[in-house]
GROMACS .gro file of C-alpha atoms in nm:
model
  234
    1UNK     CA    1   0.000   0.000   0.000
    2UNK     CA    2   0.130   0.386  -0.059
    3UNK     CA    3   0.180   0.611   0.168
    4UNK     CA    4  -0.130   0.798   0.041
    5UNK     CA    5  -0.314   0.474   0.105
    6UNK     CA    6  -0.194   0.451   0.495
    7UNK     CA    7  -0.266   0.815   0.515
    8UNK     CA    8  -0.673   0.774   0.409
    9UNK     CA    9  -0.655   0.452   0.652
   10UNK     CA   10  -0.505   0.663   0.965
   11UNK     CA   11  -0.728   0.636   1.276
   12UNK     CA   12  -0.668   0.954   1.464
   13UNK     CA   13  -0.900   1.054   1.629
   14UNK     CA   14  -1.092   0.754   1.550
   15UNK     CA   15  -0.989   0.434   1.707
   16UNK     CA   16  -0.642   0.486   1.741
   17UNK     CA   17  -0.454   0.522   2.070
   18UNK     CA   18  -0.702   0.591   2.408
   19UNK     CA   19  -0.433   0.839   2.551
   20UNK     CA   20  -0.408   1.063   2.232
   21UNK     CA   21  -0.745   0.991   2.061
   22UNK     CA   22  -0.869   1.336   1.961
   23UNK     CA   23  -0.552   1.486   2.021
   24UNK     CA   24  -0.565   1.728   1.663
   25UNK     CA   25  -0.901   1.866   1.749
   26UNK     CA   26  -0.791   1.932   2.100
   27UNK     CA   27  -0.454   2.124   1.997
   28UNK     CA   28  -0.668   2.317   1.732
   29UNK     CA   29  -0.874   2.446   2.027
   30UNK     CA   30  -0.626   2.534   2.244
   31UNK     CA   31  -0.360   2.689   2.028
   32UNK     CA   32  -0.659   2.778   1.790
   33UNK     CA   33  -0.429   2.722   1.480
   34UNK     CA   34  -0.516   2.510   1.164
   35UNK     CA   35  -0.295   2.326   0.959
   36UNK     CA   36  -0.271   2.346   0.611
   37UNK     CA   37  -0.334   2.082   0.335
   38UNK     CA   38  -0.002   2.005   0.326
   39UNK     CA   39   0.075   1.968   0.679
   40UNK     CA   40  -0.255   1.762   0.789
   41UNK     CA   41  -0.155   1.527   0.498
   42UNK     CA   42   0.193   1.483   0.651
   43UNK     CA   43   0.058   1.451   1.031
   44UNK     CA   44  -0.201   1.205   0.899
   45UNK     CA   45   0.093   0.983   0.784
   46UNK     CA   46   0.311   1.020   1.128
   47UNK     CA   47   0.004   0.942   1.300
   48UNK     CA   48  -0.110   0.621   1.074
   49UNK     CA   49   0.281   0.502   1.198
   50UNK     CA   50   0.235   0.599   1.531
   51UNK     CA   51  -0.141   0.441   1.566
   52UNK     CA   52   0.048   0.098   1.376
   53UNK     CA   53   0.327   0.126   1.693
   54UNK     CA   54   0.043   0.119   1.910
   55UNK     CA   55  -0.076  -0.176   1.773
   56UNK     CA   56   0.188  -0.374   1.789
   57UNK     CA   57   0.279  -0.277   2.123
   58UNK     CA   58  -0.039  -0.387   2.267
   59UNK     CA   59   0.079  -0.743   2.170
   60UNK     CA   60   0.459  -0.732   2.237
   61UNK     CA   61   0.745  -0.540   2.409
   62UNK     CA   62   0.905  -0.297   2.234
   63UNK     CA   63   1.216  -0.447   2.241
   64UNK     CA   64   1.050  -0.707   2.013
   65UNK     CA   65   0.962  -0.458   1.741
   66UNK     CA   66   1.146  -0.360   1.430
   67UNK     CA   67   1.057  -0.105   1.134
   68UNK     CA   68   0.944  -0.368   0.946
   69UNK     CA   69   0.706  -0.476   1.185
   70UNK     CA   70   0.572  -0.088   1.180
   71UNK     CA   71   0.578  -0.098   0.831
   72UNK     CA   72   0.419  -0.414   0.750
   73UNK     CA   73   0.114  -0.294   1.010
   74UNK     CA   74   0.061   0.040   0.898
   75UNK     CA   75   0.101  -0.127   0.548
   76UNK     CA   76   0.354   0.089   0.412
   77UNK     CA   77   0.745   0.027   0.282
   78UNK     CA   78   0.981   0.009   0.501
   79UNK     CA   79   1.147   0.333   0.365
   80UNK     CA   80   0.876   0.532   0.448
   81UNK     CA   81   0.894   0.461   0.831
   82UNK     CA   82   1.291   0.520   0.803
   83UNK     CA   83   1.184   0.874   0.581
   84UNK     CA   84   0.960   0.990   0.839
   85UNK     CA   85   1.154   0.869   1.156
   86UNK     CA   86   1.516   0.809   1.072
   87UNK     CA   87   1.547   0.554   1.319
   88UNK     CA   88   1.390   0.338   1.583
   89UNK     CA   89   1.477   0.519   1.840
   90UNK     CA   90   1.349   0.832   1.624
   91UNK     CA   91   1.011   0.621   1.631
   92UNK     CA   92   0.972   0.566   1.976
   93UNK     CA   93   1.055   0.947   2.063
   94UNK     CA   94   0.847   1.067   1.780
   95UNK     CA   95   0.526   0.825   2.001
   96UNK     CA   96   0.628   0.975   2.322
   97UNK     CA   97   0.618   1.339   2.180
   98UNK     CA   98   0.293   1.241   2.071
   99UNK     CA   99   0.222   1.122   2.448
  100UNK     CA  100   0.346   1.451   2.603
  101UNK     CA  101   0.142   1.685   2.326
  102UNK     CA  102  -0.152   1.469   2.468
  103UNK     CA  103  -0.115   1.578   2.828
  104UNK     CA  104  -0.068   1.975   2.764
  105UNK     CA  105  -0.410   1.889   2.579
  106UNK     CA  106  -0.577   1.764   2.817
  107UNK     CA  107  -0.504   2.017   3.064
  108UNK     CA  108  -0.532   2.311   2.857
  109UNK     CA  109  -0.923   2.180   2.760
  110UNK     CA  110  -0.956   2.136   3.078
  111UNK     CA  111  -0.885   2.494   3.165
  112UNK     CA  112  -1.135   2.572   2.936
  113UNK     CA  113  -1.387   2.327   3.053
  114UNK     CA  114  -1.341   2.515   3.430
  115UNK     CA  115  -1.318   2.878   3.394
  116UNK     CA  116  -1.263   3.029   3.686
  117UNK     CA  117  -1.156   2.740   3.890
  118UNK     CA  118  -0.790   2.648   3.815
  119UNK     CA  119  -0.773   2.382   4.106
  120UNK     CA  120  -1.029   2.159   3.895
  121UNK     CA  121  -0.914   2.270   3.576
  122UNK     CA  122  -0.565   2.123   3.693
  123UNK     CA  123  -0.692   1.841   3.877
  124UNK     CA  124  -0.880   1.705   3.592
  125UNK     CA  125  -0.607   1.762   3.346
  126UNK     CA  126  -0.393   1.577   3.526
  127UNK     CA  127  -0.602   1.298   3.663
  128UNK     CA  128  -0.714   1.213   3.247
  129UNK     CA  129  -0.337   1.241   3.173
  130UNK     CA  130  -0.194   0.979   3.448
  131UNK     CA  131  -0.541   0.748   3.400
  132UNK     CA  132  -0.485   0.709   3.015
  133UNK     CA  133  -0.087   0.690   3.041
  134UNK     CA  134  -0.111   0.406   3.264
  135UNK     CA  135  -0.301   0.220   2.954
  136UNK     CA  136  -0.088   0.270   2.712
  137UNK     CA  137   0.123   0.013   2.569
  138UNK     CA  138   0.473   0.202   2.545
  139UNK     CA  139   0.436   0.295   2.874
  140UNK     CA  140   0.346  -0.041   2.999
  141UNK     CA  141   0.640  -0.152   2.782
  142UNK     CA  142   0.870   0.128   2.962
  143UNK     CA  143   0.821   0.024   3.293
  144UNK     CA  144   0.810  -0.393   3.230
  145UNK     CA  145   1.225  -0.356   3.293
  146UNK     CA  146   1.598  -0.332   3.209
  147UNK     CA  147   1.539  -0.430   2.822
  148UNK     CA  148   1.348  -0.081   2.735
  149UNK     CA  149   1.623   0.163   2.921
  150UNK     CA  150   1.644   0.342   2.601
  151UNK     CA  151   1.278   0.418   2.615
  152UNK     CA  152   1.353   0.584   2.980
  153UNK     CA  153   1.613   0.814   2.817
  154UNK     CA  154   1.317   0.949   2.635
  155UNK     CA  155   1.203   1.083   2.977
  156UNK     CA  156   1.503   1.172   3.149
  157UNK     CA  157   1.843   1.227   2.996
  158UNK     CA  158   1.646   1.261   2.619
  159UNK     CA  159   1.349   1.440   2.777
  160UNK     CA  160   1.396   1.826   2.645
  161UNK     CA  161   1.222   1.752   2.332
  162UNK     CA  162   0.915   1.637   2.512
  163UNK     CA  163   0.956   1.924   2.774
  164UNK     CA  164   0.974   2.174   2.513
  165UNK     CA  165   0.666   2.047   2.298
  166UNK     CA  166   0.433   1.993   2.577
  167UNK     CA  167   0.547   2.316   2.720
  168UNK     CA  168   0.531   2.498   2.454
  169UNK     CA  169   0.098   2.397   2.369
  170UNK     CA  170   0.018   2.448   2.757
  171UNK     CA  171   0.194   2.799   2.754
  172UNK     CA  172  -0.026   2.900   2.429
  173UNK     CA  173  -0.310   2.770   2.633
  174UNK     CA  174  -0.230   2.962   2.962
  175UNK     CA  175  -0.214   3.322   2.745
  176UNK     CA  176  -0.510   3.258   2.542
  177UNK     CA  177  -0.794   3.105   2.759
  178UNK     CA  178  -0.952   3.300   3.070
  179UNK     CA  179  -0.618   3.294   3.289
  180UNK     CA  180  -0.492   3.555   3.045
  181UNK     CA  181  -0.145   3.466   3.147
  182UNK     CA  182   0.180   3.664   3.036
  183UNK     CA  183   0.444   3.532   2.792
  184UNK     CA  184   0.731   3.461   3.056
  185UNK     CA  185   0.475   3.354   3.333
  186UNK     CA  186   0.284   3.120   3.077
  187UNK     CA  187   0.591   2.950   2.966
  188UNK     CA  188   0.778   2.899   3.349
  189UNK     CA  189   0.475   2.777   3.502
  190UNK     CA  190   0.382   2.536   3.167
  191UNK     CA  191   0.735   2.399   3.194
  192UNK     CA  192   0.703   2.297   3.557
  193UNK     CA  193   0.347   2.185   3.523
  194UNK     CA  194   0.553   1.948   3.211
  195UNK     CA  195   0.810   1.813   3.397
  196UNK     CA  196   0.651   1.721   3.743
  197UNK     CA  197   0.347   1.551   3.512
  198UNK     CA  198   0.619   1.321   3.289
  199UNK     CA  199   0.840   1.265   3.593
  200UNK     CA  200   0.517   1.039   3.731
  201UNK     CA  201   0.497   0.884   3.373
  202UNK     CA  202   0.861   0.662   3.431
  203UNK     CA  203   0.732   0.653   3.814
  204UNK     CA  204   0.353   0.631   3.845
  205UNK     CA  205   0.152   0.790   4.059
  206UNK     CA  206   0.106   0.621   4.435
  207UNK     CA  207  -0.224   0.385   4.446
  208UNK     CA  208  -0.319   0.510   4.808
  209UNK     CA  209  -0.309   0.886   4.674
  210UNK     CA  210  -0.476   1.133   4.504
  211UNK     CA  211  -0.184   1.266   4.292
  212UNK     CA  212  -0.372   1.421   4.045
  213UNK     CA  213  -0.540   1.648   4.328
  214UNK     CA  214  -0.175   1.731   4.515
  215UNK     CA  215  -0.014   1.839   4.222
  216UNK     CA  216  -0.299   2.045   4.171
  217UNK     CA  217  -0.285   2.188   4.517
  218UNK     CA  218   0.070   2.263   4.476
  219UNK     CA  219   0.055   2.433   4.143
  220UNK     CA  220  -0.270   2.629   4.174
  221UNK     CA  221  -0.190   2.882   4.416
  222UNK     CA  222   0.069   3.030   4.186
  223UNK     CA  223  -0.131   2.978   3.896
  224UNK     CA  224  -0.442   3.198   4.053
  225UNK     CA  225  -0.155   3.494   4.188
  226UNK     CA  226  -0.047   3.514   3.879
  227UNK     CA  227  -0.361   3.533   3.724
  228UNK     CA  228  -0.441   3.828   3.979
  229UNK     CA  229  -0.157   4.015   3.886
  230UNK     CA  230   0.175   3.864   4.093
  231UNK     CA  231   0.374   3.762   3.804
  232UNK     CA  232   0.648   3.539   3.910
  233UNK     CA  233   1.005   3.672   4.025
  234UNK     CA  234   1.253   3.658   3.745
   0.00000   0.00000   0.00000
């Protein structure tokens, strides 16, 4: 099948993954940006690869998956995956990119679901985010051991890409919704928000706690003095 064929197949927002189903429509509402012809075409294609990933994951470890395996699922050549990714590990960050731009969505709809309430807005942000993650097959295949350490460079020693993207979407969403956030205090608070939610992705979240509800806790107070007009010290 052609590219062009895997592209008109592509599940997103359909069936694809649970943790970024929906994830286009989401980032269109919260950075309220469209893409053009060209670039939906080309995100329809990453995505078809990245839904195929999923796939495969939910039957095996990653360690057990090659290109071809991608390729053969998402029903493409082989040279495709390699032209889009340039390498496995290119795949696998290119899925948890995909994993972090699906948390800075969540949260920022859910700032827009709870105007005027930034505790809930954060609390259900991050309680969808650490609910769906613990689904998801890469992540299940991160934490099963020793064989998938290069998939835990993706969140710590590799992690600035992820940092920066999901960052960079929950920032937009902090200026533009009610908060009304400035540029510098948008983009401090969005990076901390990023890092303390991905550090509980390679460590989940404690069964006997509400985690979703502390980290809300600790990070709405300087959300809401921000919002009234106590920007944070440079």
């Amino acid at each position: 099948m052609s590219a062009t064929a895997a592209v008109g197949r592509s599940r997103i927002g359909g069936t694809g993954a649970r943790l970024t189903r929906g994830v286009g429509d989401k980032l269109g509402r919260v950075t309220g940006q469209r893409p053009t012809y060209a670039e939906a075409s080309k995100a329809l294609l990453k995505n078809s690869l990245l839904d195929a990933l999923h796939d495969l994951l939910n039957d095996r470890d990653w360690s057990a998956i090659t290109m071809t395996h991608v390729a053969a699922t998402a029903g493409v050549s082989r040279q495709t995956v390699y032209n889009e990714f340039g390498s496995r590990y290119g795949l696998a960050q290119a899925y948890a990119l995909r994993i972090a731009g699906a948390f800075a969505a969540h949260v920022g709809v859910a700032i827009e679901a709870n105007v005027n309430d930034i505790h809930a807005a954060l609390h259900a942000g991050f309680n969808d985010f650490f609910t769906l993650s613990a689904q998801d097959p890469m992540i299940r295949s991160l934490l099963a051991g020793d064989a998938n350490s290069d998939l835990l460079k993706l969140l710590t020693t590799d992690a600035a890409p992820l940092i920066t993207a999901a960052s960079d979407i929950l920032a937009a969403s902090f200026r533009s919704s009610w908060l009304g956030l400035s540029d510098s205090d948008a983009m401090r608070i969005a990076r901390a928000i990023t890092r303390m939610a991905l550090s509980y992705v390679a460590m989940p979240p404690e069964g006997d706690r509400d985690v979703a509800d502390d980290l809300a806790k600790v990070m709405g107070p300087a959300i809401t003095a921000v919002h009234q007009g106590d920007s944070v010290v440079d």
